């Protein structure tokens, strides 16, 4: 079989996932740094979950498609990879990195590029931005590093493997849409949408639980130095009065009612 | 470094539907704050078929120096074309910095450009200051609960600027120099623009509503929307709206979405129910007259924007509030 024919027979998708703390984790700052309790809850970043769902839908439509989940982070990040396997990803690769300080987006993209480049994926998906840091950088930076055409904030896609094309709709300001056609290989960052991420199946989860995940240390991939440095984290200054209502539920309700009445808003 | 970066700070004119997006003037203010710390002149650049008109308008409004990169055939936004045109140009100019709006467009073209330029890159910049001689940029971090102070470790600098964070730049006394017009060939691109589908139709009532009752993921389940509807019924001219996750889950239609990718509202009263307050949402409602936030998480970012903060479970609080309203009626 020729290289080209083989490529067509097993299209390869990569999905890049980030593990984030649960958004309700209490935040404590000390000397400009976040102090975490050590028993925090972690999730797959919201938009990444939608991106994974897109990848799995493509696999549902084209059973030959192979989905590889990749995540960079400390050991605990393997939980999101196991969840991805549970949801139906075929394989998972863990890029092991330190946690404090977290690597900068440009470093994450470079490590992903070092891994993904030689694997020659047909399509790489990421979430539009992480839920916690909200940089929106890793996807489009990775595309540039791999010299791939890229569309960000994609809300609909149509993969045409025969024509080696993907047609997408991306979301613009105010919800307007832009339609694009990209030649494969390409990278798309996926915006959340109506297509709710599926739940893992029990059988997949059990298999994922036992699986030994391939793990590579980012140091071995040659992560470049950071171009930016976090100096400190601090609490935002309140932009408005932020009057905190106190007392029982009913007392707070009475107070709010009085405030709104006084301001002639009620 | 063989060539020190002693060139301009380049503000790329933001566009919306082929017209100048007002956020451009905020980018100019941000660039002025950057120039105070790192030096350099500010240079406005507009790209596209109608770049001359856009550059002229931006220059007139701000009194700044502008270049129009007239690109025949570039009649709509094309992120790849932006990158391919700007990368060599900014390199030649030895630009110290490049600024884009923190928007769907800015976030599409700027990150890849930063890679090409080897730039330090920070998105969603809300503040610029100098600390001990060092440039420090501020952005929201950790679900918007914290601000992060970041120092770029070299030049050039590529940033997206959070709308609403910097003042609207004013023109000075002197008129701007004439716009320099350069015609640039449309670069060959991998991605091809197709005919754009129609966008969503926003709920007309949303833009005109005096009171907006907004649901976030924190309302827990769609059944709780009924509580919010009853809350809205206490006010005259009130409309129900939602954050993106609520619309993604189908609890409300996208026409009811408030935020960066939805509608922008400026009601007299905004009641944020179970909304965490990520910037993508608050960009659409920060101009509301009076903001009441109800959330169980005392650290939710929405409280930084609230006039009144209610740390409560809304399924308990709203019924109590409804009782107060009905007591007033009887």
Coordinates of C-alpha atoms in Angstrom, one line a residue:
Chain A
X1 CA 0.0 0.0 0.0
X2 CA 1.3 3.4 -0.9
X3 CA 1.9 6.0 1.8
X4 CA -0.9 8.1 0.5
X5 CA -3.4 5.3 0.5
X6 CA -2.4 4.2 4.0
X7 CA -2.9 7.7 5.3
X8 CA -6.3 7.8 3.8
X9 CA -7.2 4.5 5.5
X10 CA -6.3 5.6 9.0
X11 CA -7.0 9.3 9.4
X12 CA -5.4 10.5 12.6
X13 CA -6.9 13.1 14.9
X14 CA -5.2 14.6 17.9
X15 CA -7.1 16.3 20.7
X16 CA -5.2 18.5 23.2
X17 CA -6.7 18.6 26.6
X18 CA -6.0 20.7 29.7
X19 CA -6.8 19.7 33.3
X20 CA -8.1 22.6 35.3
X21 CA -9.2 23.0 38.9
X22 CA -12.9 23.1 39.6
X23 CA -14.0 26.7 39.2
X24 CA -15.4 26.7 42.7
X25 CA -12.1 25.8 44.3
X26 CA -11.4 28.4 47.1
X27 CA -8.5 30.6 46.1
X28 CA -6.0 31.7 48.7
X29 CA -3.2 34.0 47.8
X30 CA -0.1 34.4 49.9
X31 CA 2.8 36.7 48.8
X32 CA 1.4 36.9 45.3
X33 CA 1.1 33.1 44.9
X34 CA -1.9 30.8 44.9
X35 CA -2.0 28.4 47.7
X36 CA -4.0 25.2 46.9
X37 CA -5.2 22.8 49.5
X38 CA -3.9 19.6 47.9
X39 CA -7.3 17.8 47.8
X40 CA -8.8 20.0 45.1
X41 CA -11.1 18.7 42.5
X42 CA -10.0 18.8 38.8
X43 CA -11.9 18.7 35.6
X44 CA -11.3 18.6 31.9
X45 CA -11.3 22.3 30.7
X46 CA -14.8 23.1 29.4
X47 CA -14.0 23.9 25.8
X48 CA -11.6 21.0 25.5
X49 CA -14.4 18.7 26.4
X50 CA -16.4 20.1 23.5
X51 CA -13.3 19.6 21.3
X52 CA -13.0 16.0 22.4
X53 CA -16.7 15.5 21.6
X54 CA -16.2 16.9 18.1
X55 CA -13.3 14.5 17.6
X56 CA -15.3 11.5 18.8
X57 CA -18.2 12.5 16.5
X58 CA -15.8 12.5 13.6
X59 CA -14.7 9.0 14.7
X60 CA -18.4 7.9 14.9
X61 CA -19.0 9.1 11.4
X62 CA -15.7 7.6 10.0
X63 CA -14.9 4.5 12.1
X64 CA -11.4 4.3 10.7
X65 CA -10.5 7.6 12.4
X66 CA -8.1 7.2 15.2
X67 CA -8.2 9.8 18.1
X68 CA -5.2 10.5 20.2
X69 CA -5.6 12.6 23.4
X70 CA -2.7 14.6 24.5
X71 CA -2.4 16.5 27.8
X72 CA 0.5 18.4 29.4
X73 CA 0.8 18.7 33.1
X74 CA 1.8 17.0 36.4
X75 CA 0.9 13.4 37.1
X76 CA -2.6 14.2 38.1
X77 CA -3.3 15.3 34.5
X78 CA -3.5 11.6 33.6
X79 CA -7.1 11.7 35.0
X80 CA -8.3 13.8 32.1
X81 CA -6.5 11.4 29.7
X82 CA -8.3 8.4 31.3
X83 CA -11.6 10.3 31.0
X84 CA -10.9 10.9 27.3
X85 CA -10.2 7.2 26.9
X86 CA -13.4 6.5 28.8
X87 CA -15.3 8.8 26.4
X88 CA -13.9 6.9 23.4
X89 CA -10.4 8.2 22.5
X90 CA -8.2 5.4 21.1
X91 CA -5.0 6.4 22.8
X92 CA -3.5 8.9 25.2
X93 CA -0.1 10.5 25.6
X94 CA 0.9 12.4 28.7
X95 CA 3.5 15.2 28.6
X96 CA 4.8 15.4 32.1
X97 CA 5.6 19.0 33.3
X98 CA 5.9 20.8 36.5
X99 CA 3.0 22.6 38.1
X100 CA 4.4 25.7 39.8
X101 CA 4.8 27.9 38.0
X102 CA 2.7 26.4 35.3
X103 CA 4.4 26.5 31.9
X104 CA 3.5 29.5 29.7
X105 CA 1.2 28.9 26.7
X106 CA 4.1 29.3 24.3
X107 CA 6.0 26.6 26.1
X108 CA 3.0 24.3 26.1
X109 CA 2.5 24.9 22.4
X110 CA 6.2 24.2 21.7
X111 CA 6.1 20.9 23.7
X112 CA 3.0 19.8 21.9
X113 CA 4.6 20.7 18.6
X114 CA 7.6 18.6 19.4
X115 CA 5.4 15.7 20.1
X116 CA 2.8 16.2 17.4
X117 CA 5.0 17.2 14.5
X118 CA 6.6 13.8 13.8
X119 CA 3.2 12.0 14.3
X120 CA 1.8 13.9 11.3
X121 CA -1.8 14.1 12.4
X122 CA -4.4 14.9 9.8
X123 CA -6.4 17.2 12.2
X124 CA -5.5 18.6 15.5
X125 CA -8.3 20.0 17.8
X126 CA -8.0 22.0 21.0
X127 CA -10.5 24.0 23.0
X128 CA -10.8 27.7 22.1
X129 CA -9.3 28.7 25.5
X130 CA -8.8 27.1 28.9
X131 CA -11.5 27.6 31.5
X132 CA -9.1 28.9 34.2
X133 CA -6.3 30.9 32.5
X134 CA -8.3 31.9 29.3
X135 CA -5.2 32.7 27.3
X136 CA -6.6 31.4 24.0
X137 CA -3.0 30.9 22.8
X138 CA -2.0 27.3 22.8
X139 CA -4.0 26.2 19.7
X140 CA -3.1 29.0 17.3
X141 CA 0.5 29.0 18.5
X142 CA 0.8 25.2 17.9
X143 CA -0.7 25.7 14.4
X144 CA 2.0 28.3 13.6
X145 CA 4.8 26.1 15.0
X146 CA 3.6 23.2 12.8
X147 CA 2.9 25.5 9.9
X148 CA -0.7 24.3 9.7
X149 CA -3.7 26.3 8.5
X150 CA -5.8 27.2 11.5
X151 CA -9.3 28.3 12.4
X152 CA -10.2 29.4 15.9
X153 CA -13.5 29.4 17.8
X154 CA -15.0 26.8 15.5
X155 CA -18.7 26.0 16.2
X156 CA -19.4 23.7 13.2
X157 CA -17.2 21.5 11.1
X158 CA -17.5 19.2 8.2
X159 CA -14.5 16.9 7.5
X160 CA -14.0 15.7 3.9
X161 CA -11.3 13.1 4.1
X162 CA -11.5 12.2 0.4
X163 CA -10.9 15.8 -0.7
X164 CA -8.5 16.3 2.2
X165 CA -10.4 19.4 3.4
X166 CA -12.3 20.6 6.4
X167 CA -15.0 23.2 6.1
X168 CA -15.7 25.1 9.3
X169 CA -17.8 27.9 10.8
X170 CA -16.0 30.0 13.3
X171 CA -17.7 32.4 15.7
X172 CA -17.0 36.1 15.5
X173 CA -17.9 39.0 17.8
X174 CA -21.6 39.2 18.6
X175 CA -22.1 35.6 17.5
X176 CA -21.7 36.3 13.8
X177 CA -20.3 33.4 11.8
X178 CA -17.5 33.1 9.3
X179 CA -17.1 30.1 7.0
X180 CA -13.7 28.8 5.9
X181 CA -12.3 25.8 4.1
X182 CA -8.9 24.5 5.2
X183 CA -6.7 21.9 3.5
X184 CA -5.6 19.0 5.7
X185 CA -3.6 18.7 7.8
X186 CA -5.1 21.6 9.8
X187 CA -5.7 22.7 13.4
X188 CA -9.0 23.9 14.8
X189 CA -9.8 25.4 18.2
X190 CA -13.3 24.5 19.2
X191 CA -15.8 26.7 20.9
X192 CA -18.4 25.3 23.2
X193 CA -21.7 24.5 21.5
X194 CA -25.0 22.6 21.7
X195 CA -23.3 19.3 21.1
X196 CA -23.0 18.2 24.7
X197 CA -19.9 16.1 25.6
X198 CA -20.8 12.5 26.1
X199 CA -20.3 10.5 29.3
X200 CA -17.6 7.9 29.5
X201 CA -18.8 4.3 29.2
X202 CA -18.1 2.0 32.1
X203 CA -16.3 -0.5 30.0
X204 CA -14.0 2.1 28.5
X205 CA -13.4 3.6 31.9
X206 CA -12.4 0.3 33.4
X207 CA -10.0 -0.3 30.5
X208 CA -8.6 3.2 30.9
X209 CA -8.1 2.8 34.6
X210 CA -5.8 -0.1 34.0
X211 CA -4.0 1.3 31.0
X212 CA -0.4 2.5 31.5
X213 CA -0.3 5.8 29.6
X214 CA 2.8 6.7 27.6
X215 CA 4.4 9.5 29.4
X216 CA 7.2 11.8 28.2
X217 CA 8.9 14.4 30.3
X218 CA 8.7 17.9 28.6
X219 CA 12.3 18.4 29.6
X220 CA 13.2 15.7 27.1
X221 CA 11.2 17.4 24.4
X222 CA 13.3 20.5 24.8
X223 CA 10.8 23.0 26.1
X224 CA 11.9 26.6 25.2
X225 CA 12.5 29.2 27.9
X226 CA 9.5 31.3 28.9
X227 CA 9.0 34.7 27.2
X228 CA 6.9 36.0 30.0
X229 CA 7.0 35.7 33.7
X230 CA 4.2 35.9 36.3
X231 CA 5.3 38.3 39.0
X232 CA 2.3 38.0 41.3
X233 CA -1.3 37.1 41.6
X234 CA -3.6 39.5 43.4
X235 CA -7.2 39.9 44.2
X236 CA -9.1 42.3 41.8
X237 CA -10.1 45.7 43.1
X238 CA -13.9 45.9 43.4
X239 CA -15.2 48.1 40.5
X240 CA -18.4 48.9 42.3
X241 CA -19.7 49.2 45.9
X242 CA -20.1 45.4 46.2
X243 CA -22.4 45.9 49.2
X244 CA -22.4 42.5 50.8
X245 CA -25.8 41.6 52.2
X246 CA -25.7 39.9 55.6
X247 CA -28.0 38.0 57.9
X248 CA -30.5 35.2 57.1
X249 CA -31.8 34.4 53.6
X250 CA -35.0 36.3 54.4
X251 CA -33.1 39.3 55.9
X252 CA -31.0 39.5 52.8
X253 CA -34.1 39.3 50.6
X254 CA -35.8 42.1 52.6
X255 CA -32.7 44.2 52.3
X256 CA -32.4 43.7 48.6
X257 CA -36.1 44.5 48.2
X258 CA -35.6 47.7 50.2
X259 CA -32.5 48.8 48.1
X260 CA -34.2 48.2 44.8
X261 CA -37.3 50.0 46.0
X262 CA -35.3 52.9 47.2
X263 CA -33.5 53.1 43.8
X264 CA -36.9 53.0 42.1
X265 CA -35.8 49.9 40.2
X266 CA -38.6 47.8 41.6
Chain B
X1 CA 20.5 40.8 19.4
X2 CA 21.8 42.0 16.0
X3 CA 19.0 44.6 15.5
X4 CA 17.7 46.2 18.6
X5 CA 14.0 46.7 18.4
X6 CA 13.7 50.4 18.3
X7 CA 10.7 50.7 16.1
X8 CA 7.1 51.7 16.7
X9 CA 4.3 50.2 18.8
X10 CA 1.9 49.0 16.2
X11 CA -1.8 49.2 16.8
X12 CA -3.8 47.1 14.3
X13 CA -7.1 48.9 13.7
X14 CA -10.0 46.7 14.8
X15 CA -12.9 46.3 12.4
X16 CA -16.4 45.2 12.6
X17 CA -18.5 44.7 9.5
X18 CA -16.0 46.6 7.5
X19 CA -16.1 49.6 9.8
X20 CA -13.8 50.9 12.5
X21 CA -14.5 49.1 15.8
X22 CA -14.6 51.6 18.6
X23 CA -12.2 49.4 20.7
X24 CA -9.5 50.7 18.4
X25 CA -9.3 53.9 20.4
X26 CA -8.9 51.9 23.6
X27 CA -6.0 50.0 22.0
X28 CA -4.4 53.4 21.3
X29 CA -4.7 54.3 25.0
X30 CA -3.1 51.0 25.9
X31 CA -0.3 51.7 23.4
X32 CA 0.3 55.1 25.0
X33 CA 0.6 53.5 28.4
X34 CA 3.1 51.0 27.0
X35 CA 5.1 53.8 25.2
X36 CA 5.4 55.6 28.5
X37 CA 7.3 52.6 29.9
X38 CA 9.1 51.2 26.9
X39 CA 9.4 54.2 24.6
X40 CA 8.6 54.3 20.9
X41 CA 6.1 55.9 18.6
X42 CA 2.6 54.7 18.1
X43 CA 1.7 53.6 14.6
X44 CA -1.8 52.7 13.5
X45 CA -2.1 50.1 10.8
X46 CA -5.3 49.2 9.0
X47 CA -5.5 46.2 6.6
X48 CA -8.0 45.3 3.9
X49 CA -9.6 46.5 0.7
X50 CA -10.9 49.6 2.5
X51 CA -7.8 50.2 4.7
X52 CA -7.4 53.8 3.6
X53 CA -10.8 54.9 5.0
X54 CA -10.2 52.9 8.2
X55 CA -6.7 54.3 8.8
X56 CA -7.9 57.8 8.0
X57 CA -10.7 57.5 10.5
X58 CA -8.5 56.0 13.2
X59 CA -5.9 58.8 12.6
X60 CA -8.5 61.6 12.8
X61 CA -10.1 60.2 16.0
X62 CA -6.7 59.8 17.8
X63 CA -4.4 62.3 16.1
X64 CA -2.0 59.4 15.4
X65 CA 0.3 58.4 12.6
X66 CA -1.3 55.7 10.4
X67 CA -0.5 53.4 7.5
X68 CA -3.2 51.9 5.3
X69 CA -2.2 48.5 3.9
X70 CA -4.6 48.3 1.0
X71 CA -5.0 44.7 0.1
X72 CA -7.1 44.2 -3.0
X73 CA -9.5 41.2 -2.5
X74 CA -9.2 41.3 1.3
X75 CA -12.8 42.5 1.8
X76 CA -13.5 40.4 4.8
X77 CA -11.5 39.3 7.9
X78 CA -8.9 36.6 7.1
X79 CA -6.6 35.8 10.1
X80 CA -4.0 34.0 8.0
X81 CA -3.8 36.9 5.6
X82 CA -3.2 39.2 8.5
X83 CA -0.4 37.1 9.8
X84 CA 1.3 36.7 6.4
X85 CA 1.1 40.4 5.7
X86 CA 2.0 41.7 9.2
X87 CA 4.9 39.4 10.1
X88 CA 7.5 40.6 7.5
X89 CA 6.3 44.2 7.9
X90 CA 6.7 44.3 11.6
X91 CA 10.0 42.7 11.3
X92 CA 11.2 45.3 8.8
X93 CA 9.9 48.1 11.1
X94 CA 11.6 46.5 14.1
X95 CA 8.3 47.0 15.9
X96 CA 8.6 46.9 19.6
X97 CA 5.0 45.8 20.1
X98 CA 1.9 44.9 18.3
X99 CA -1.6 45.3 19.8
X100 CA -4.9 43.8 18.8
X101 CA -8.3 43.8 20.3
X102 CA -9.1 40.9 22.7
X103 CA -11.8 39.6 20.4
X104 CA -12.6 36.7 18.2
X105 CA -10.5 38.3 15.4
X106 CA -7.6 39.4 17.5
X107 CA -7.3 36.0 19.1
X108 CA -7.3 34.4 15.7
X109 CA -4.4 36.3 14.1
X110 CA -2.2 37.6 16.9
X111 CA -1.0 34.3 18.6
X112 CA 0.5 32.9 15.4
X113 CA 2.0 36.2 14.6
X114 CA 3.7 36.2 18.0
X115 CA 5.2 32.9 17.2
X116 CA 6.5 34.2 13.9
X117 CA 8.0 37.2 15.6
X118 CA 9.3 35.3 18.6
X119 CA 7.4 37.7 20.7
X120 CA 6.4 37.7 24.3
X121 CA 2.6 37.3 24.2
X122 CA -0.1 38.2 26.7
X123 CA -3.8 38.2 25.9
X124 CA -6.6 40.0 27.6
X125 CA -4.4 42.9 29.0
X126 CA -6.3 45.1 31.4
X127 CA -3.5 47.1 32.9
X128 CA -0.1 48.5 32.0
X129 CA 2.3 49.9 34.6
X130 CA 5.9 50.3 35.5
X131 CA 7.3 48.6 38.6
X132 CA 10.9 49.3 39.5
X133 CA 11.7 50.2 35.9
X134 CA 10.1 47.1 34.6
X135 CA 7.0 46.8 32.3
X136 CA 4.2 45.0 34.1
X137 CA 1.0 43.8 32.3
X138 CA -2.1 42.8 34.1
X139 CA -4.7 40.3 33.0
X140 CA -7.4 38.2 34.6
X141 CA -6.4 34.7 35.8
X142 CA -7.9 31.7 37.6
X143 CA -11.5 32.0 36.3
X144 CA -11.3 35.8 36.7
X145 CA -11.0 35.5 40.5
X146 CA -7.5 36.9 40.5
X147 CA -5.4 39.4 38.5
X148 CA -2.0 38.3 37.2
X149 CA 0.9 40.7 36.9
X150 CA 3.2 39.6 34.1
X151 CA 6.6 40.8 33.0
X152 CA 7.5 40.2 29.3
X153 CA 11.1 38.8 29.3
X154 CA 12.0 40.5 26.0
X155 CA 10.8 42.2 22.9
X156 CA 8.9 42.3 20.7
X157 CA 5.6 42.2 22.6
X158 CA 2.4 41.0 21.2
X159 CA -0.8 41.6 23.2
X160 CA -4.6 41.6 22.9
X161 CA -6.3 44.3 24.9
X162 CA -9.4 43.6 26.9
X163 CA -12.2 45.9 25.7
X164 CA -13.4 48.3 28.3
X165 CA -10.2 48.3 30.3
X166 CA -8.5 51.4 28.8
X167 CA -10.0 54.8 28.2
X168 CA -11.1 56.0 24.7
X169 CA -8.1 57.9 23.2
X170 CA -8.7 61.5 22.3
X171 CA -7.1 63.4 19.5
X172 CA -4.5 66.1 20.4
X173 CA -4.4 69.7 19.2
X174 CA -2.4 69.0 16.1
X175 CA -4.0 67.3 13.2
X176 CA -2.7 63.8 12.3
X177 CA 0.0 63.5 9.6
X178 CA -1.5 62.2 6.3
X179 CA -2.1 58.5 6.1
X180 CA 0.6 56.6 4.3
X181 CA -1.1 54.3 1.7
X182 CA 0.7 51.1 0.7
X183 CA -0.8 48.6 -1.6
X184 CA -0.1 45.0 -0.7
X185 CA -0.8 41.9 -2.7
X186 CA -3.2 39.4 -1.1
X187 CA -0.9 36.6 0.2
X188 CA -1.4 33.0 -0.8
X189 CA -3.3 31.4 2.1
X190 CA -4.1 27.8 3.0
X191 CA -7.4 28.7 4.5
X192 CA -10.1 29.9 2.0
X193 CA -13.0 32.1 3.0
X194 CA -16.4 30.8 2.0
X195 CA -19.6 32.7 1.9
X196 CA -20.5 33.5 5.5
X197 CA -23.7 32.1 6.9
X198 CA -26.1 34.5 8.5
X199 CA -25.4 35.3 12.2
X200 CA -27.9 34.8 15.0
X201 CA -30.7 37.2 15.5
X202 CA -30.4 38.7 19.0
X203 CA -33.6 39.1 21.0
X204 CA -34.6 42.7 20.3
X205 CA -36.2 42.9 23.8
X206 CA -32.7 42.2 25.3
X207 CA -31.1 45.3 23.9
X208 CA -34.0 47.5 25.1
X209 CA -34.8 45.8 28.4
X210 CA -34.7 48.1 31.5
X211 CA -34.1 45.0 33.7
X212 CA -32.2 41.9 32.7
X213 CA -32.5 38.7 34.8
X214 CA -29.5 36.6 33.7
X215 CA -29.0 32.9 34.3
X216 CA -25.5 31.3 34.6
X217 CA -24.4 27.7 34.9
X218 CA -24.8 28.1 38.7
X219 CA -28.6 27.9 38.4
X220 CA -28.0 24.2 38.4
X221 CA -30.8 22.9 36.3
X222 CA -33.2 24.2 33.6
X223 CA -36.2 23.8 36.0
X224 CA -34.8 26.7 38.0
X225 CA -35.3 29.1 35.1
X226 CA -38.9 29.2 36.2
X227 CA -37.7 30.9 39.4
X228 CA -35.9 33.4 37.3
X229 CA -39.0 34.0 35.2
X230 CA -41.0 34.7 38.3
X231 CA -38.2 37.0 39.5
X232 CA -38.3 38.9 36.2
X233 CA -42.1 39.2 36.5
X234 CA -41.6 41.4 39.6
X235 CA -40.1 44.1 37.4
X236 CA -41.6 46.0 34.6
X237 CA -39.7 45.7 31.3
X238 CA -37.7 42.8 32.4
X239 CA -36.2 40.1 30.1
X240 CA -34.5 36.8 30.8
X241 CA -31.0 36.3 29.5
X242 CA -28.2 33.8 29.9
X243 CA -24.5 33.2 29.9
X244 CA -22.9 31.1 27.1
X245 CA -22.9 27.8 29.1
X246 CA -26.7 28.1 29.7
X247 CA -27.3 28.7 26.0
X248 CA -24.9 25.8 25.1
X249 CA -26.9 23.5 27.3
X250 CA -30.1 24.6 25.4
X251 CA -31.7 26.0 28.6
X252 CA -32.1 29.3 26.7
X253 CA -31.7 30.1 23.0
X254 CA -28.6 31.7 21.7
X255 CA -30.6 34.8 21.0
X256 CA -30.7 35.3 24.8
X257 CA -27.0 35.1 25.2
X258 CA -25.1 38.0 26.8
X259 CA -21.4 38.4 26.4
X260 CA -18.5 38.6 23.9
X261 CA -20.2 36.2 21.5
X262 CA -23.7 37.3 22.3
X263 CA -25.5 40.6 22.9
X264 CA -24.2 43.6 24.8
X265 CA -26.8 45.0 27.2
X266 CA -27.0 48.2 29.3
X267 CA -30.2 47.9 31.4
X268 CA -30.8 49.9 34.5
X269 CA -30.7 46.8 36.5
X270 CA -28.9 43.5 35.9
X271 CA -29.6 40.6 38.1
X272 CA -26.8 38.0 37.7
X273 CA -28.1 34.6 39.0
X274 CA -25.5 31.9 39.3
X275 CA -23.1 33.7 36.9
X276 CA -19.4 33.3 37.8
X277 CA -18.4 36.4 35.9
X278 CA -15.8 35.3 33.4
X279 CA -14.7 38.3 31.2
X280 CA -16.3 36.7 28.2
X281 CA -19.7 37.3 29.9
X282 CA -19.0 40.6 31.8
X283 CA -17.9 42.2 28.5
X284 CA -21.6 42.2 27.5
X285 CA -23.0 43.6 30.7
X286 CA -20.4 45.7 32.5
X287 CA -22.2 48.9 31.4
X288 CA -25.4 48.1 33.3
X289 CA -26.7 50.8 35.7
X290 CA -27.0 48.7 38.8
X291 CA -25.7 45.1 39.2
X292 CA -27.0 42.6 41.7
X293 CA -25.1 39.3 41.8
X294 CA -26.4 36.1 43.5
X295 CA -24.0 33.3 43.7
X296 CA -22.9 30.6 46.2
X297 CA -19.2 31.1 45.6
X298 CA -18.0 34.1 47.6
X299 CA -15.0 34.4 45.3
X300 CA -17.0 34.4 42.1
X301 CA -15.5 37.2 39.8
X302 CA -19.0 38.6 39.3
X303 CA -18.9 40.1 42.8
X304 CA -16.1 42.5 41.8
X305 CA -18.5 44.1 39.4
X306 CA -21.6 44.0 41.6
X307 CA -23.3 46.9 43.4
X308 CA -24.9 44.4 45.7
X309 CA -23.5 41.0 46.5
X310 CA -25.8 38.2 47.7
X311 CA -23.9 35.0 48.7
X312 CA -26.8 32.6 48.7
X313 CA -28.3 29.6 46.9
X314 CA -30.7 31.2 44.5
X315 CA -33.2 28.4 44.9
X316 CA -33.6 29.6 48.5
X317 CA -33.0 33.3 47.9
X318 CA -35.3 34.0 45.0
X319 CA -38.4 32.5 46.7
X320 CA -37.6 34.7 49.7
X321 CA -37.3 37.7 47.5
X322 CA -40.5 36.9 45.7
X323 CA -42.3 36.7 49.1
X324 CA -41.0 40.2 49.8
X325 CA -42.4 41.4 46.5
X326 CA -45.8 39.8 47.0
X327 CA -46.0 41.2 50.6
X328 CA -45.5 44.6 49.1
X329 CA -48.4 43.9 46.6
X330 CA -50.9 42.9 49.3

